[in-house]
Short mmCIF file of C-alpha atoms in Angstrom, two decimals:
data_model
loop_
_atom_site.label_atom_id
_atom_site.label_comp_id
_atom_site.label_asym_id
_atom_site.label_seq_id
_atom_site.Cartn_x
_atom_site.Cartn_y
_atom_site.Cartn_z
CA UNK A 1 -142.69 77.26 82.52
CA UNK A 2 -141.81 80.94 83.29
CA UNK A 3 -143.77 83.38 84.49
CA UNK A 4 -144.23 86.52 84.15
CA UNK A 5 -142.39 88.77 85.97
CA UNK A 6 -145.31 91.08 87.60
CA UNK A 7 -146.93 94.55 86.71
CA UNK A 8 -145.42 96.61 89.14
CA UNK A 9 -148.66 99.43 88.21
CA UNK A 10 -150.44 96.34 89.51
CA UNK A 11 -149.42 95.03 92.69
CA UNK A 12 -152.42 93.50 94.10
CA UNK A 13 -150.60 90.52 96.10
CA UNK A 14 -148.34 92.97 97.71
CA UNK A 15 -149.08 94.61 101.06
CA UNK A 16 -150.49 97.70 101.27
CA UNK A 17 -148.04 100.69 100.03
CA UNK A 18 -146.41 102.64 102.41
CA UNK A 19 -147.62 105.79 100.95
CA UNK A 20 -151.33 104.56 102.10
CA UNK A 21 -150.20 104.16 105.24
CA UNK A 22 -149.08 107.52 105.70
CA UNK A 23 -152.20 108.45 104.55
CA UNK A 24 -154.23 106.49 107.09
CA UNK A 25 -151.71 108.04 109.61
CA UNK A 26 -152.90 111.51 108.78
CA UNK A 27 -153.32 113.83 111.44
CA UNK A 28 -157.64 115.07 111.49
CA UNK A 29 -157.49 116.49 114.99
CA UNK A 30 -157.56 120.05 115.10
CA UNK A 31 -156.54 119.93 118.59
CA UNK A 32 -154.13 117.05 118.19
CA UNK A 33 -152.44 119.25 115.44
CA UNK A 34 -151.95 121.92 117.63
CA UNK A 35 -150.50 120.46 120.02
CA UNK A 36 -147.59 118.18 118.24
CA UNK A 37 -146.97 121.85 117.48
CA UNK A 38 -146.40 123.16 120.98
CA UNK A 39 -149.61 125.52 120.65
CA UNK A 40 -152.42 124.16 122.63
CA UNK A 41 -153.42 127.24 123.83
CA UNK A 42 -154.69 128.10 120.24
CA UNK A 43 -157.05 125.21 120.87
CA UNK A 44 -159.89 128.40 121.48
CA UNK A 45 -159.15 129.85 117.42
CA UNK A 46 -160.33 125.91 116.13
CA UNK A 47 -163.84 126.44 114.73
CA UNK A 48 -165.39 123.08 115.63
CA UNK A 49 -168.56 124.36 112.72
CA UNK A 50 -165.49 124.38 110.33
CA UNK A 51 -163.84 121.82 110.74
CA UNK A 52 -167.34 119.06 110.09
CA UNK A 53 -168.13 121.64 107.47
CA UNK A 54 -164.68 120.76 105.94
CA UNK A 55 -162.51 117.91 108.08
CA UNK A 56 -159.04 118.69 108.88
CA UNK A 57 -156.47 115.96 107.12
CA UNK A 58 -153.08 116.77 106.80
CA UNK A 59 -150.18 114.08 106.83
CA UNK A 60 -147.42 114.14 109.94
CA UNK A 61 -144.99 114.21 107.41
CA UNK A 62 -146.15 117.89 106.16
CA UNK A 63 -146.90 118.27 109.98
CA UNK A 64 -143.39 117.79 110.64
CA UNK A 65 -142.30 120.69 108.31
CA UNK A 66 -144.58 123.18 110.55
CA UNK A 67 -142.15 125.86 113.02
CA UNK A 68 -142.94 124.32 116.26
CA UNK A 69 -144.55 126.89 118.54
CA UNK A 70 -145.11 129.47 115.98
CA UNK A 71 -149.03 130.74 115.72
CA UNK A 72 -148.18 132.12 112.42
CA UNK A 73 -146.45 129.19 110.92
CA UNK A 74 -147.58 129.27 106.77
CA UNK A 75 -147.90 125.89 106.36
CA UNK A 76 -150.31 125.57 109.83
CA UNK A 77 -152.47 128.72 108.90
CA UNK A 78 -153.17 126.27 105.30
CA UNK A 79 -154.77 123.48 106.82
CA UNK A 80 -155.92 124.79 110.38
CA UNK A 81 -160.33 125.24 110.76
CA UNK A 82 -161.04 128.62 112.20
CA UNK A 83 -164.36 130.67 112.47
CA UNK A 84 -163.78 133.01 109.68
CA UNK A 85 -164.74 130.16 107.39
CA UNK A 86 -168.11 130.62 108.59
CA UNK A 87 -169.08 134.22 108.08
CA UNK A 88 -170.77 134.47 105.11
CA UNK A 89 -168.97 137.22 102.87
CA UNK A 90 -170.35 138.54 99.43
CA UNK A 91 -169.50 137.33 96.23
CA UNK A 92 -168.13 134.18 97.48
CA UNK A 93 -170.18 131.10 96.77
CA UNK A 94 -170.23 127.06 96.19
CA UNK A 95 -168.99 127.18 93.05
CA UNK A 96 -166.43 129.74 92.52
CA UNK A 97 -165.06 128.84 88.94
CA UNK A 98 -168.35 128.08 86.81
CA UNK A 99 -167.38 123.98 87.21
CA UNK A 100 -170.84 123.05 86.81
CA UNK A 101 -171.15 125.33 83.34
CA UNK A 102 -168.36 123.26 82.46
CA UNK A 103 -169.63 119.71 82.66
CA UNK A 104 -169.58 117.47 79.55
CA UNK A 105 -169.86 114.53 81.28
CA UNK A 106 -170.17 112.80 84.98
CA UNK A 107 -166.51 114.67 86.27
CA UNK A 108 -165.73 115.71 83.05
CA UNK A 109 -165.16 119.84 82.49
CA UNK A 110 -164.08 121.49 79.19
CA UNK A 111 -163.54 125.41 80.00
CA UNK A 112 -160.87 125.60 77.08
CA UNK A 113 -160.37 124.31 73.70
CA UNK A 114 -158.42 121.46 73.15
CA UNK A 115 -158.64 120.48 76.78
CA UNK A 116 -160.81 118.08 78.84
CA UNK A 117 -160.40 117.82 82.43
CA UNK A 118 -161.25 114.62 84.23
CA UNK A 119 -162.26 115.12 88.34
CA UNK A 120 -160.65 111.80 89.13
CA UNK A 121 -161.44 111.69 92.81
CA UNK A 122 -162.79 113.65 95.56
CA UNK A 123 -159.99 112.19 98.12
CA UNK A 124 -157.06 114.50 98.77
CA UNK A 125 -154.34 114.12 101.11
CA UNK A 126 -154.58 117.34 102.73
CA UNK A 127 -157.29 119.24 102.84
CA UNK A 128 -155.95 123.17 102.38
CA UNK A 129 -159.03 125.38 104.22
CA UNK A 130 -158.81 127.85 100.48
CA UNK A 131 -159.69 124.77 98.33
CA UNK A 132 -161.72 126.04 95.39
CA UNK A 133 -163.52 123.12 95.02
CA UNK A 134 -164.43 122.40 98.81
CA UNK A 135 -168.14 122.30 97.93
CA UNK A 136 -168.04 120.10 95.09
CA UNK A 137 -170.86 117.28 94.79
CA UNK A 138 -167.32 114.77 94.04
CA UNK A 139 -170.34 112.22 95.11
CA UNK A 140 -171.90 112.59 92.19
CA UNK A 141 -168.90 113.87 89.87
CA UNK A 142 -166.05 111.74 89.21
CA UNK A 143 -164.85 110.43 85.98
CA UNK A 144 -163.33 107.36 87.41
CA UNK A 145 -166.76 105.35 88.03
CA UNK A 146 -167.66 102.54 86.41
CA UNK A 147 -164.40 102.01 84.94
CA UNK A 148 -163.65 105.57 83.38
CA UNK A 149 -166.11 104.63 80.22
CA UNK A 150 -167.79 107.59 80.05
CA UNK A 151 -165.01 110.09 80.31
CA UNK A 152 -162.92 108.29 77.37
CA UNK A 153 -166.09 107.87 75.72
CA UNK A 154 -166.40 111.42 75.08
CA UNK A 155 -162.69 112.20 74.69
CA UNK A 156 -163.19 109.64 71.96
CA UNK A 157 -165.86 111.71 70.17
CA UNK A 158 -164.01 114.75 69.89
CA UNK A 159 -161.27 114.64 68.13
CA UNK A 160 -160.31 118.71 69.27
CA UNK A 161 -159.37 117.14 72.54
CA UNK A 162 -155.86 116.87 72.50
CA UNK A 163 -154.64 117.07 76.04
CA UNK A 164 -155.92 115.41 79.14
CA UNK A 165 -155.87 116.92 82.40
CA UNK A 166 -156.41 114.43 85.53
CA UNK A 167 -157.41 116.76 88.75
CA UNK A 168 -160.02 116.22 91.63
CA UNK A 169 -159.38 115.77 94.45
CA UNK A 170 -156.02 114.58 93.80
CA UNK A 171 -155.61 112.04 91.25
CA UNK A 172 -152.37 110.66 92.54
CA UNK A 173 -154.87 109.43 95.58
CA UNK A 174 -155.85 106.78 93.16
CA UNK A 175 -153.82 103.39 93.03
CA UNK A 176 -151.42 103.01 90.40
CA UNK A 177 -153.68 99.90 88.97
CA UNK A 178 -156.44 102.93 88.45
CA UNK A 179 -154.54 105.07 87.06
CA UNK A 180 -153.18 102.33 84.49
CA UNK A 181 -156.92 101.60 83.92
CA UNK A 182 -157.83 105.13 82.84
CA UNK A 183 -154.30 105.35 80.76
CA UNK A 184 -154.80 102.12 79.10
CA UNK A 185 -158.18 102.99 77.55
CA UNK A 186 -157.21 106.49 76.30
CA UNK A 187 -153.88 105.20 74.56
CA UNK A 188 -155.84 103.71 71.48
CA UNK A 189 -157.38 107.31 70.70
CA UNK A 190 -155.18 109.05 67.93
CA UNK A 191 -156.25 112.62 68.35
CA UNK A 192 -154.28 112.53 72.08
CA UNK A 193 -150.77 114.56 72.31
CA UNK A 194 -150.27 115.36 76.26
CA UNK A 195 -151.30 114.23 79.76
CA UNK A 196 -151.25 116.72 82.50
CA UNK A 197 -151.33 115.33 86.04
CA UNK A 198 -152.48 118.37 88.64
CA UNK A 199 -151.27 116.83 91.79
CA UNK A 200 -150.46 118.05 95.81
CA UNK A 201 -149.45 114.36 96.73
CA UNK A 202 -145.30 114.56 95.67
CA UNK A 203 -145.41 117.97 97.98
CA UNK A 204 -147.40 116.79 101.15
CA UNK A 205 -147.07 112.87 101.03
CA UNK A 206 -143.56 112.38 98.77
CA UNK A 207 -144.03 108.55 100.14
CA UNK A 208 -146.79 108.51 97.18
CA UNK A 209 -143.80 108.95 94.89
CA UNK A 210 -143.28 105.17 94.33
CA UNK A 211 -141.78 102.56 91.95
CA UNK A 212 -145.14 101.40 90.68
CA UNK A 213 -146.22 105.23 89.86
CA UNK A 214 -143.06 105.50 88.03
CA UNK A 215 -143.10 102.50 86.55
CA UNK A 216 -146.86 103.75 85.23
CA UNK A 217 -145.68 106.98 84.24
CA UNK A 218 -142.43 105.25 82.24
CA UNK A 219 -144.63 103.05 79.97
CA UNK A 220 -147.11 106.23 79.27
CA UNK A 221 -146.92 107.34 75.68
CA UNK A 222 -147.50 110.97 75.69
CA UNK A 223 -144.84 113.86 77.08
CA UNK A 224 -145.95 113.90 80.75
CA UNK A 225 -146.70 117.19 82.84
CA UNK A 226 -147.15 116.93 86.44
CA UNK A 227 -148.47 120.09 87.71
CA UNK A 228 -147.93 120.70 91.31
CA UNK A 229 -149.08 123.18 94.37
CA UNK A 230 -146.86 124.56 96.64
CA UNK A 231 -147.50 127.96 98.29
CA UNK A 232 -144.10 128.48 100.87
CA UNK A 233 -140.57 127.17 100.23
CA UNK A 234 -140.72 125.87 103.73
CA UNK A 235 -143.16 122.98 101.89
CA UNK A 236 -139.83 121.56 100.58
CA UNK A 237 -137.51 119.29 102.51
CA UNK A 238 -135.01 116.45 101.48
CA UNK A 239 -138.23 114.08 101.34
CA UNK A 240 -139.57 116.36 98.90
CA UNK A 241 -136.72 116.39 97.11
CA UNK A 242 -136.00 112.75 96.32
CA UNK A 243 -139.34 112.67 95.15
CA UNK A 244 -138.77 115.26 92.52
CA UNK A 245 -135.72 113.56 91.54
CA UNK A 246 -137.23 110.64 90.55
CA UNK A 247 -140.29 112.00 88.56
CA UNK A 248 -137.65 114.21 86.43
CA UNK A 249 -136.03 110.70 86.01
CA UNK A 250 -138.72 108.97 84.20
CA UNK A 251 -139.18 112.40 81.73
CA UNK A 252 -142.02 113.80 83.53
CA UNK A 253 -141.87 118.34 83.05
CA UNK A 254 -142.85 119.40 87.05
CA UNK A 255 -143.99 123.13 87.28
CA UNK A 256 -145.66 124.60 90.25
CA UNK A 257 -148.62 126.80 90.66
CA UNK A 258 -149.39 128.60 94.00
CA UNK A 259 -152.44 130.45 95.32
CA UNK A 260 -151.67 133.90 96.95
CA UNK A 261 -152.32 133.86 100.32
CA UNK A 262 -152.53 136.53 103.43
CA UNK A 263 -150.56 135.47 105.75
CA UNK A 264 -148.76 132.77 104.09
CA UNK A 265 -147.01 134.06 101.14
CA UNK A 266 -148.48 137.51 100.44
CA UNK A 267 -145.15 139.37 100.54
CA UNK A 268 -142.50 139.92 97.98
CA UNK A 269 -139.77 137.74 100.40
CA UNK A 270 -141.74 134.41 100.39
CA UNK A 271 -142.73 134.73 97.14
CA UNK A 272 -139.10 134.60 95.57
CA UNK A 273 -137.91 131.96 97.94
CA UNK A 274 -140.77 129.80 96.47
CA UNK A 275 -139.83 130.10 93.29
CA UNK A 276 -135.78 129.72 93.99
CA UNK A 277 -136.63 126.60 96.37
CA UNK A 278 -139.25 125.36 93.95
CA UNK A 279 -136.38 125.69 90.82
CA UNK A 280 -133.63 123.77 93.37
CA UNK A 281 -135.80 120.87 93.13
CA UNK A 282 -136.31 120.80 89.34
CA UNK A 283 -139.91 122.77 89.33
CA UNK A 284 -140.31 125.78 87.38
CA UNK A 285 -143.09 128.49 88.59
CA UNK A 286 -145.65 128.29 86.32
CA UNK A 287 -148.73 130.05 87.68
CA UNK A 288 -149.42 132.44 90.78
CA UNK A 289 -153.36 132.47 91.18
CA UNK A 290 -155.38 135.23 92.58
CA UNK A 291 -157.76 133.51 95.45
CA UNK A 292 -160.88 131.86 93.97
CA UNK A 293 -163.92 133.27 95.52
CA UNK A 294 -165.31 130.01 97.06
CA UNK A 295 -167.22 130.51 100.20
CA UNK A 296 -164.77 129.87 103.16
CA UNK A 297 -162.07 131.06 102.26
CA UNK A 298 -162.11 135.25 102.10
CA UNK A 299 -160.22 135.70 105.21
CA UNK A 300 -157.18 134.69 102.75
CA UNK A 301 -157.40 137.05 99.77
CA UNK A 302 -155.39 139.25 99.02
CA UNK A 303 -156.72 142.80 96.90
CA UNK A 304 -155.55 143.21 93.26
CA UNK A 305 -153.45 146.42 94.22
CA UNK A 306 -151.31 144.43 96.14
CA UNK A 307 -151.10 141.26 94.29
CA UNK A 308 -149.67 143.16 91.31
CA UNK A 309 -147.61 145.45 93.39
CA UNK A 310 -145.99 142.12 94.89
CA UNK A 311 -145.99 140.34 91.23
CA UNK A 312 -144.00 143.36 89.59
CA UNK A 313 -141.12 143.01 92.85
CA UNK A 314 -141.05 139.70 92.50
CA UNK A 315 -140.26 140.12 88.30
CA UNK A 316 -137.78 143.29 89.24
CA UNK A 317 -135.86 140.89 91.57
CA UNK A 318 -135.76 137.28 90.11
CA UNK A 319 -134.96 135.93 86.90
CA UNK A 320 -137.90 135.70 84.14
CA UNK A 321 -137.80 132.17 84.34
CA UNK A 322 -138.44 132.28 88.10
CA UNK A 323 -141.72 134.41 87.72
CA UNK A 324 -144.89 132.84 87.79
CA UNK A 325 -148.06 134.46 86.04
CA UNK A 326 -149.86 135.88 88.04
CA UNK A 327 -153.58 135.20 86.73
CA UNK A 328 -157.41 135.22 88.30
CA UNK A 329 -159.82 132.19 86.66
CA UNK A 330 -163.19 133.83 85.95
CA UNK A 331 -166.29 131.17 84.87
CA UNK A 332 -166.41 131.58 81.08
CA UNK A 333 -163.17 132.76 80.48
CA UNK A 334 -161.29 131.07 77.34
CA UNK A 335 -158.09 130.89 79.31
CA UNK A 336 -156.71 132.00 82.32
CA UNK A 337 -157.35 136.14 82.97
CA UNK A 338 -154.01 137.56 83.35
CA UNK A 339 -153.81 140.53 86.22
#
């Protein structure tokens, strides 16, 4: 007899992916951050109230891509704890984009016709101290318990649904065998044209980039979209790369959306070398969003003036292609609010 050759979305008798293991490797030491970075006298800025507020993860491969001894490094000021997360500031609360108006279902959020987004997971790879949805009960809220039922269930039922978006969390945190599970059961309904995957994993942990999620996203039958987040060229390297490459291999479209943020890309020079290193790697610049107001994070907004000031430099100097739009999400809104 011959048997099957196996599901390589499925590899339960193999040993655990090397992409988890860089995962489990992931640096969640404030002070251990600092000082692979040469800046242990910085250990004073680490807000200790922060960081259990909000736990510092951030994988030694992303690490590794940090300017060694350099306080304002835009990739370390991302990820690293510090006391201005805990002065309250007004206007900034739990919930900054009206999820919870949202909710259709347990993880489930329609803000815009034709659309249903699915909160996969609350497990991310990095945790990035601007994170809109920081606060969110993910105990409570994802879509991927007990199998995913409800969530198809009620992309079933309405037949305006024509796009899925996965989010969370990251959904690429989920093993390919999960994400098969959800993909399986939403192939039989008819109304279905697109899957969008919203996803930081390919940027921070490219290891996550492996045959078994290509071989899932091969066999899926709707045009793929991977949306990713990258704020600062310097989050691109050969790793990075090579990842890229092989997404764009299997037919999945890769654009990037970015948050502005002071002191990490809030200036017209890092803003076009984003979208000139993003478009090297096969990613065009799809969104630049104002900050959302989620408690935390106000130490990293940037005012309108500016934002548009920087926006209109960045269209003067770069291609249209290479220009991202720049847009604010307001709770209610039917679409994203250009600026």
């Amino acid at each position: 007899m011959i048997t099957a050759a196996p599901d390589p979305r499925h590899p339960a008798s193999l040993a655990a992916p090397r992409w988890q293991q860089a995962w489990r490797d992931a640096v969640r030491d404030p002070r251990e951050l600092l000082s692979l970075l040469g800046l242990d006298a910085l250990a004073g800025r680490v807000s200790d109230a922060a960081a259990a507020q909000f736990p510092l993860r951030v994988p030694r491969g992303f690490v590794a891509r940090m300017r060694h001894g350099d306080p304002h490094d835009p990739l370390l000021r991302q990820v690293l704890p510090l006391d201005d997360e805990m002065r309250p500031v007004p206007g900034y609360g739990l919930d900054a984009v009206g999820d919870g108006a949202a909710r259709t279902g347990t993880g489930v959020l329609q803000k815009y016709r034709g659309r249903a987004l699915l909160v996969a997971t609350g497990s991310c790879a990095i945790n990035c101290r601007y994170c809109f949805r920081r606060h969110f009960p993910y105990s409570d809220e994802t879509a991927a318990r007990k199998g995913w039922r409800e969530a198809v269930d009620l992309i079933r039922a309405d037949a305006s649904v024509q796009e899925v978006l996965l989010s969370g969390g990251d959904p690429l945190s989920l093993s390919n065998s999960k994400l098969a599970e959800l993909t399986d059961a939403l192939a039989g309904i008819p109304h279905l044209r697109r899957l969008r995957i919203h996803s930081r994993l390919p940027v921070v942990l490219p290891e996550r980039v492996d045959d078994g999620l290509l071989a899932w996203l091969g066999s899926l039958p709707w045009p793929v979209t991977l949306v990713l987040h990258a704020n600062h060229a310097n989050e691109f390297d050969a790793t990075v790369d090579a990842a890229l490459q092989r997404l764009r291999a299997v037919g999945t479209h890769l654009l990037n959306q970015a948050v502005l943020l002071r002191g990490v890309n809030d200036d017209v020079d890092a803003l076009a070398a984003l979208s000139e290193r993003g478009f090297a790697a096969g990613v065009l610049p799809y969104y630049l969003h104002q900050l959302d107001r989620v408690a935390g994070a106000a130490h990293f907004e940037v005012d309108d003036a500016q934002a548009k000031t920087l926006h209109a430099a960045l269209a003067a100097r770069l291609s249209g292609y290479l220009v991202p739009r720049l847009v604010r999400e307001v709770a209610g809104d039917t679409g994203k609010r250009p600026l």
